[in-house]
Short mmCIF file of C-alpha atoms in Angstrom, two decimals:
data_model
loop_
_atom_site.label_atom_id
_atom_site.label_comp_id
_atom_site.label_asym_id
_atom_site.label_seq_id
_atom_site.Cartn_x
_atom_site.Cartn_y
_atom_site.Cartn_z
CA MET A 1 -62.14 8.45 -23.86
CA PHE A 2 -65.76 9.57 -24.52
CA THR A 3 -68.01 6.65 -23.48
CA LEU A 4 -71.72 5.95 -23.27
CA ARG A 5 -71.54 6.32 -19.50
CA ASN A 6 -69.98 9.78 -19.87
CA THR A 7 -72.69 10.78 -22.36
CA ALA A 8 -75.47 9.68 -19.99
CA LEU A 9 -73.88 11.60 -17.12
CA ILE A 10 -73.57 14.81 -19.17
CA VAL A 11 -77.19 14.68 -20.35
CA ALA A 12 -78.51 13.80 -16.89
CA LEU A 13 -76.62 16.67 -15.26
CA ALA A 14 -77.67 19.14 -17.97
CA ILE A 15 -81.39 18.65 -17.30
CA PRO A 16 -81.66 19.91 -13.67
CA VAL A 17 -79.06 22.63 -14.24
CA ALA A 18 -80.93 24.08 -17.19
CA THR A 19 -84.45 23.90 -15.76
CA THR A 20 -84.28 27.24 -14.03
CA ALA A 21 -87.19 28.66 -16.04
CA SER A 22 -90.20 26.99 -17.59
CA GLN A 23 -90.87 27.66 -21.27
CA LYS A 24 -93.99 27.06 -23.36
CA PHE A 25 -93.96 24.24 -25.93
CA PRO A 26 -94.49 25.35 -29.55
CA SER A 27 -97.56 23.87 -31.23
CA GLN A 28 -95.36 22.64 -34.09
CA TYR A 29 -91.58 22.12 -34.29
CA SER A 30 -88.76 19.83 -35.34
CA SER A 31 -85.77 18.86 -33.21
CA LEU A 32 -82.41 17.12 -33.29
CA GLY A 33 -81.08 15.56 -30.10
CA ILE A 34 -78.91 13.07 -28.29
CA GLU A 35 -80.09 10.26 -26.05
CA ALA A 36 -78.30 8.09 -23.48
CA GLY A 37 -79.95 4.94 -22.17
CA TYR A 38 -79.37 1.93 -19.95
CA VAL A 39 -80.80 -1.39 -21.19
CA ASP A 40 -81.85 -4.06 -18.68
CA SER A 41 -81.62 -7.34 -20.57
CA GLY A 42 -82.35 -9.44 -17.46
CA ASN A 43 -85.12 -11.22 -19.32
CA SER A 44 -82.51 -12.72 -21.61
CA ASP A 45 -81.32 -15.27 -18.99
CA ASN A 46 -83.09 -18.11 -20.80
CA LYS A 47 -82.09 -17.11 -24.31
CA SER A 48 -80.13 -19.72 -26.20
CA GLY A 49 -78.38 -17.73 -28.93
CA ALA A 50 -74.93 -16.22 -28.56
CA THR A 51 -76.26 -12.85 -29.74
CA ASP A 52 -79.29 -12.96 -27.42
CA ASP A 53 -77.80 -13.75 -23.98
CA LEU A 54 -76.55 -10.25 -23.09
CA LYS A 55 -75.43 -8.43 -19.98
CA ASN A 56 -77.06 -5.09 -19.16
CA TYR A 57 -75.54 -2.34 -21.29
CA GLY A 58 -75.53 1.34 -22.21
CA GLU A 59 -76.90 2.68 -25.49
CA PHE A 60 -76.31 6.03 -27.23
CA GLY A 61 -78.72 7.47 -29.80
CA LEU A 62 -79.22 10.39 -32.19
CA ASN A 63 -82.85 11.50 -32.50
CA PHE A 64 -84.98 13.49 -34.94
CA THR A 65 -88.49 14.42 -33.86
CA HIS A 66 -91.29 16.37 -35.50
CA GLN A 67 -94.30 17.72 -33.60
CA PHE A 68 -97.27 17.79 -35.99
CA ASN A 69 -99.64 19.43 -33.51
CA PRO A 70 -99.84 19.80 -29.69
CA ARG A 71 -100.97 16.15 -29.31
CA VAL A 72 -98.97 14.08 -31.84
CA SER A 73 -95.29 13.82 -32.77
CA MET A 74 -92.98 11.32 -34.47
CA LEU A 75 -89.54 10.00 -33.46
CA VAL A 76 -86.78 8.68 -35.73
CA GLN A 77 -83.71 7.31 -33.94
CA ALA A 78 -80.36 5.74 -34.77
CA SER A 79 -78.58 4.17 -31.79
CA TYR A 80 -75.40 2.21 -31.07
CA SER A 81 -74.24 -0.03 -28.24
CA GLU A 82 -71.43 -2.49 -27.43
CA PRO A 83 -72.83 -5.09 -24.96
CA GLU A 84 -71.14 -8.27 -23.75
CA THR A 85 -72.59 -11.76 -23.74
CA ARG A 86 -73.25 -13.46 -20.39
CA ASN A 87 -71.94 -16.96 -21.13
CA PHE A 88 -69.68 -16.55 -24.15
CA ASP A 89 -67.75 -13.54 -22.78
CA GLN A 90 -67.56 -11.76 -26.11
CA ASP A 91 -68.34 -8.23 -27.31
CA LEU A 92 -71.09 -7.36 -29.78
CA ASP A 93 -71.83 -4.30 -31.88
CA ILE A 94 -75.52 -3.37 -32.12
CA LEU A 95 -76.68 -0.73 -34.61
CA ARG A 96 -80.39 -0.02 -34.16
CA GLY A 97 -82.87 2.08 -36.14
CA SER A 98 -86.26 3.02 -34.70
CA VAL A 99 -89.34 4.92 -35.81
CA GLY A 100 -92.39 5.63 -33.71
CA ALA A 101 -95.26 7.90 -32.78
CA ARG A 102 -95.68 9.85 -29.56
CA PHE A 103 -98.88 11.16 -27.98
CA HIS A 104 -99.03 14.18 -25.66
CA PRO A 105 -101.92 15.31 -23.42
CA SER A 106 -102.76 18.80 -24.61
CA LEU A 107 -103.28 20.38 -21.17
CA TYR A 108 -102.10 17.96 -18.48
CA ARG A 109 -98.74 18.78 -16.83
CA LEU A 110 -96.67 17.44 -13.93
CA GLY A 111 -95.32 20.73 -12.67
CA SER A 112 -93.65 22.12 -15.80
CA TRP A 113 -93.12 18.65 -17.33
CA ARG A 114 -95.26 17.40 -20.24
CA PRO A 115 -96.04 13.65 -20.20
CA PHE A 116 -95.87 11.55 -23.36
CA ALA A 117 -96.52 7.95 -24.39
CA GLY A 118 -95.33 6.27 -27.57
CA ILE A 119 -95.27 3.13 -29.68
CA GLY A 120 -92.92 2.12 -32.47
CA TYR A 121 -90.81 -0.38 -34.37
CA SER A 122 -87.05 -1.09 -34.13
CA HIS A 123 -84.68 -3.09 -36.29
CA ALA A 124 -81.23 -4.01 -34.96
CA ASP A 125 -78.18 -5.30 -36.84
CA ILE A 126 -76.14 -7.39 -34.36
CA ASP A 127 -72.54 -8.21 -35.22
CA LEU A 128 -70.55 -10.84 -33.27
CA GLU A 129 -67.21 -11.73 -34.83
CA SER A 130 -67.26 -15.42 -33.84
CA TYR A 131 -70.88 -16.05 -34.87
CA GLY A 132 -71.46 -13.62 -37.71
CA SER A 133 -74.33 -11.14 -37.77
CA LYS A 134 -78.10 -11.30 -37.48
CA GLY A 135 -81.09 -8.99 -37.67
CA GLU A 136 -83.63 -8.46 -34.91
CA ASP A 137 -87.11 -6.88 -35.23
CA MET A 138 -88.79 -5.44 -32.16
CA LEU A 139 -91.92 -3.52 -31.19
CA TYR A 140 -91.63 -1.02 -28.36
CA GLY A 141 -93.73 1.09 -26.04
CA GLU A 142 -92.49 4.07 -24.06
CA ALA A 143 -93.58 6.70 -21.56
CA GLY A 144 -91.81 9.74 -20.19
CA LEU A 145 -91.72 13.45 -19.38
CA GLN A 146 -90.49 16.46 -21.38
CA ARG A 147 -89.71 20.03 -20.42
CA MET A 148 -88.75 23.20 -22.32
CA ILE A 149 -85.59 24.27 -20.46
CA ALA A 150 -84.85 27.17 -22.84
CA PRO A 151 -86.59 28.65 -25.92
CA ARG A 152 -84.79 26.13 -28.18
CA PHE A 153 -83.98 23.18 -25.89
CA ILE A 154 -86.12 20.28 -24.62
CA ALA A 155 -85.03 17.84 -21.92
CA GLU A 156 -86.71 14.46 -21.57
CA ALA A 157 -86.52 11.28 -19.50
CA GLY A 158 -88.48 8.06 -19.69
CA LEU A 159 -88.77 4.28 -19.82
CA ARG A 160 -89.02 2.07 -22.91
CA GLY A 161 -89.95 -1.63 -23.22
CA ARG A 162 -88.99 -3.61 -26.34
CA VAL A 163 -90.48 -6.98 -27.40
CA GLU A 164 -88.58 -9.11 -29.93
CA ILE A 165 -91.13 -10.21 -32.55
CA GLU A 166 -89.73 -13.68 -33.35
CA ASP A 167 -88.48 -14.91 -29.95
CA GLN A 168 -90.83 -12.71 -27.87
CA PHE A 169 -88.32 -11.77 -25.17
CA VAL A 170 -88.54 -8.35 -23.48
CA ASP A 171 -85.84 -5.74 -22.79
CA ALA A 172 -86.37 -2.62 -20.67
CA GLN A 173 -84.57 0.70 -21.16
CA ALA A 174 -84.31 3.88 -19.08
CA PHE A 175 -83.28 6.94 -21.09
CA VAL A 176 -82.57 10.68 -20.89
CA GLY A 177 -82.26 13.07 -23.82
CA LEU A 178 -81.57 16.65 -24.82
CA HIS A 179 -83.03 18.15 -28.03
CA TYR A 180 -82.38 21.34 -30.04
CA VAL A 181 -85.62 22.80 -31.45
CA PHE A 182 -86.03 24.50 -34.84
CA GLY A 183 -88.93 25.40 -37.14
CA ARG A 184 -91.05 26.56 -34.22
CA GLU A 185 -94.69 27.63 -34.62
CA PHE A 186 -96.78 28.99 -31.77
CA PRO A 187 -100.60 29.11 -31.58
CA ALA A 188 -102.27 32.41 -32.30
CA ALA A 189 -103.40 34.29 -29.22
CA PRO A 190 -107.02 33.41 -28.47
CA VAL A 191 -109.65 36.14 -28.69
CA ASN A 192 -112.89 34.87 -27.21
CA ARG A 193 -115.41 37.64 -26.76
CA GLN A 194 -119.13 37.18 -26.29
CA PRO A 195 -121.20 39.59 -28.40
CA LEU A 196 -122.92 42.27 -26.37
CA ASP A 197 -126.70 42.09 -26.18
CA PHE A 198 -127.62 45.77 -26.35
CA SER A 199 -131.31 44.94 -26.07
CA THR A 200 -130.80 44.44 -22.32
CA LEU A 201 -128.87 47.68 -21.80
CA SER A 202 -130.32 51.10 -21.28
CA ALA A 203 -127.18 52.81 -22.67
CA PRO A 204 -123.99 51.74 -24.57
CA LEU A 205 -121.05 50.64 -22.44
CA ALA A 206 -118.05 53.00 -22.40
CA ASP A 207 -114.83 51.88 -24.19
CA SER A 208 -112.26 54.64 -23.59
CA ASP A 209 -109.36 53.11 -25.55
CA GLY A 210 -111.51 51.77 -28.40
CA ASP A 211 -110.24 48.19 -28.22
CA GLY A 212 -113.71 46.57 -28.15
CA VAL A 213 -113.63 45.69 -24.44
CA PRO A 214 -115.88 47.83 -22.15
CA ASP A 215 -114.11 49.90 -19.49
CA GLN A 216 -115.79 47.96 -16.64
CA GLN A 217 -114.18 44.73 -18.01
CA ASP A 218 -110.94 46.25 -19.40
CA LYS A 219 -107.89 45.38 -17.23
CA CYS A 220 -105.55 47.37 -19.55
CA PRO A 221 -107.35 50.69 -20.16
CA ASP A 222 -104.50 52.33 -22.14
CA THR A 223 -104.05 49.76 -24.94
CA PRO A 224 -102.38 51.31 -28.05
CA HIS A 225 -104.77 51.98 -30.95
CA GLY A 226 -105.08 49.03 -33.35
CA ALA A 227 -103.50 46.47 -31.00
CA LEU A 228 -104.80 42.91 -30.94
CA VAL A 229 -106.22 42.33 -27.44
CA ASP A 230 -107.47 39.40 -25.35
CA GLU A 231 -110.80 39.19 -23.52
CA ASP A 232 -109.40 41.38 -20.70
CA GLY A 233 -108.47 44.18 -23.10
CA CYS A 234 -104.69 43.59 -22.80
CA ALA A 235 -102.44 43.75 -25.87
CA GLN A 236 -101.13 40.47 -27.29
CA GLU A 237 -97.35 40.40 -27.65
CA LEU A 238 -94.95 38.51 -29.90
CA THR A 239 -91.29 37.81 -29.07
CA ARG A 240 -88.98 37.49 -32.07
CA GLU A 241 -85.21 37.02 -32.46
CA ILE A 242 -82.92 39.81 -33.70
CA LYS A 243 -79.81 38.90 -35.66
CA GLU A 244 -77.77 41.13 -37.97
CA THR A 245 -74.21 40.77 -39.32
CA LEU A 246 -71.69 43.41 -40.48
CA TYR A 247 -68.26 43.10 -42.18
CA VAL A 248 -65.56 45.79 -41.78
CA GLU A 249 -62.37 45.29 -43.86
CA PHE A 250 -58.87 46.60 -42.95
CA GLN A 251 -55.66 47.48 -44.80
CA HIS A 252 -52.61 45.24 -44.43
CA ASP A 253 -51.15 45.27 -40.90
CA LYS A 254 -53.52 48.11 -39.88
CA THR A 255 -56.13 48.47 -37.14
CA GLU A 256 -57.58 51.84 -38.17
CA VAL A 257 -61.26 51.73 -39.16
CA ARG A 258 -61.65 53.47 -42.50
CA ARG A 259 -64.27 56.24 -42.76
CA SER A 260 -65.94 54.45 -45.67
CA PHE A 261 -67.27 51.85 -43.20
CA TYR A 262 -68.73 54.39 -40.72
CA PRO A 263 -72.21 54.46 -42.40
CA LYS A 264 -72.50 50.67 -42.04
CA ILE A 265 -71.37 50.86 -38.40
CA GLU A 266 -73.91 53.63 -37.82
CA ASP A 267 -76.69 51.40 -39.22
CA LEU A 268 -75.61 48.72 -36.77
CA ALA A 269 -75.64 51.24 -33.90
CA THR A 270 -79.18 52.25 -34.92
CA THR A 271 -80.29 48.64 -34.59
CA LEU A 272 -78.67 48.40 -31.14
CA LYS A 273 -80.50 51.55 -30.03
CA GLN A 274 -83.80 50.29 -31.45
CA TYR A 275 -83.47 47.04 -29.48
CA PRO A 276 -81.94 48.06 -26.12
CA THR A 277 -81.74 44.49 -24.77
CA SER A 278 -79.65 43.21 -27.70
CA ARG A 279 -75.90 42.49 -27.49
CA ILE A 280 -73.08 42.57 -30.05
CA LEU A 281 -70.04 40.31 -30.59
CA LEU A 282 -67.10 41.70 -32.63
CA GLU A 283 -64.82 39.04 -34.17
CA GLY A 284 -61.47 40.22 -35.55
CA HIS A 285 -59.74 38.35 -38.40
CA THR A 286 -56.47 38.61 -40.39
CA ASP A 287 -54.95 37.14 -43.54
CA SER A 288 -52.18 34.53 -43.29
CA THR A 289 -49.30 37.01 -43.68
CA GLY A 290 -46.97 37.00 -40.66
CA PRO A 291 -46.69 34.77 -37.56
CA SER A 292 -49.94 33.35 -36.21
CA SER A 293 -49.28 34.69 -32.69
CA TYR A 294 -48.91 38.21 -34.09
CA ASN A 295 -52.05 37.79 -36.20
CA GLN A 296 -54.00 36.70 -33.13
CA LYS A 297 -53.15 39.98 -31.32
CA LEU A 298 -53.75 42.01 -34.50
CA SER A 299 -57.22 40.53 -34.99
CA LYS A 300 -58.20 41.38 -31.39
CA SER A 301 -56.95 44.96 -31.87
CA ARG A 302 -59.14 45.32 -34.97
CA ALA A 303 -62.21 44.18 -33.05
CA ASP A 304 -61.37 46.67 -30.27
CA ALA A 305 -61.03 49.45 -32.88
CA VAL A 306 -64.59 48.87 -34.15
CA MET A 307 -65.81 48.78 -30.55
CA LYS A 308 -64.21 52.19 -29.95
CA VAL A 309 -66.04 53.64 -32.97
CA LEU A 310 -69.37 52.32 -31.66
CA ILE A 311 -68.73 53.84 -28.22
CA ASP A 312 -67.08 57.18 -29.15
CA HIS A 313 -69.01 58.07 -32.33
CA PHE A 314 -72.41 56.41 -31.90
CA GLY A 315 -72.93 56.29 -28.12
CA ILE A 316 -73.23 52.52 -27.58
CA ASN A 317 -72.61 51.37 -23.99
CA ALA A 318 -69.43 49.30 -23.64
CA ASP A 319 -71.28 46.77 -21.45
CA ARG A 320 -73.25 45.64 -24.52
CA ILE A 321 -70.13 44.83 -26.61
CA ARG A 322 -67.79 41.80 -26.54
CA THR A 323 -64.67 41.44 -28.68
CA THR A 324 -62.56 38.45 -29.64
CA GLY A 325 -59.61 37.77 -31.95
CA MET A 326 -59.80 34.85 -34.38
CA GLY A 327 -56.40 35.44 -36.01
CA GLU A 328 -55.97 33.80 -39.42
CA SER A 329 -58.03 30.71 -38.49
CA GLN A 330 -61.26 31.55 -40.38
CA PRO A 331 -60.53 32.89 -43.89
CA ILE A 332 -63.49 33.66 -46.16
CA ALA A 333 -61.34 33.89 -49.30
CA SER A 334 -58.04 32.52 -50.62
CA ASN A 335 -54.88 33.91 -49.02
CA GLU A 336 -53.03 33.25 -52.30
CA THR A 337 -54.27 36.49 -53.90
CA GLU A 338 -54.18 40.12 -52.79
CA GLU A 339 -57.94 40.41 -53.27
CA GLY A 340 -58.56 37.35 -51.10
CA ARG A 341 -56.19 38.55 -48.36
CA ALA A 342 -58.00 41.92 -48.33
CA GLN A 343 -61.32 40.17 -47.72
CA ASN A 344 -59.80 38.14 -44.87
CA ARG A 345 -58.57 41.29 -43.07
CA ARG A 346 -61.92 42.08 -41.46
CA VAL A 347 -64.12 42.40 -38.37
CA GLU A 348 -67.44 40.60 -38.27
CA ALA A 349 -70.08 42.12 -36.00
CA ILE A 350 -73.01 39.93 -34.93
CA VAL A 351 -76.01 41.46 -33.13
CA SER A 352 -78.30 39.07 -31.29
CA GLY A 353 -81.15 39.28 -28.83
CA GLU A 354 -84.93 39.17 -28.52
CA HIS A 355 -87.55 41.89 -29.04
CA THR A 356 -91.12 41.91 -27.79
CA GLU A 357 -93.66 43.83 -29.86
CA ILE A 358 -97.43 44.32 -29.73
CA LEU A 359 -99.48 42.44 -32.35
CA LYS A 360 -101.71 44.58 -34.55
CA LYS A 361 -105.22 43.79 -35.70
CA THR A 362 -105.49 42.61 -39.30
CA GLY A 363 -106.00 45.52 -41.67
CA LYS A 364 -105.09 48.18 -39.06
#
């Protein structure tokens, strides 16, 4: 059974395993994530209510965050827990919603970890079968560390203190989380050049590559013409994701790739050659005609057939290609009609990777 303790263990183990390379934080982004926490309700020893006097417990949350700029972000969280009471020996269900603001030092780091501090408001609906339900309003403060463990993943860990507004008792929580990042924006590369004062020079300074940085200061003397450069004369680069998809359809019970699809496969091969670090996944599919075990083998054979065309006709290295058979499990049209079955007999090719290119000056 998947429990809160299992969730916390998975997230905690994922953080050190994934932190093999430090990544830069985007200046703006949104993220969705999971959080596992352990709540110390030791300060509830003197509470009188059946829904207040709780043992320590685990809590699981789903988070949405949005980073407005490098210093400020917001957190919206929905969490759930099932604690037990100390004296009444009964189980409760707690559904909690939280919203808060987080503040991040723009430059300060602990190794590759970015500190943060936050404040916010929580409302909990507490349900105890024998005593009914009640609401609980709390203010909280938190502090922790975050790290980019991959271009689209953030790991975090921290401590949170919650103060109940009406009864003024305090709970403490330790938490770890893992977030998937989307909508990333990175700051533009800084160009900070001081204007040259030619009145103090007897002759103009040489600039062999024409990038605006004198040769005596230029650390990259062969910058391509028109490239955007930094104060050392080195070209600024941008890394972007590559993703293209192709569909190749097949005749009934056949694995032969029809010649009519060769131009599309050639276009795909051109992309692979243009981006030599990219990889391709070929997924074979069938319609629902015939036994599923046979269709599974047939779909893999179709993917292998497209791979052979890429290798034999367009010179793509086999090490860059993976194939898999999906059988009849993922139809894109109805298997009740001939037209639909024809669409389902296909191979989908997905190219993915990253490409680094030199930024150009505006208007060049």
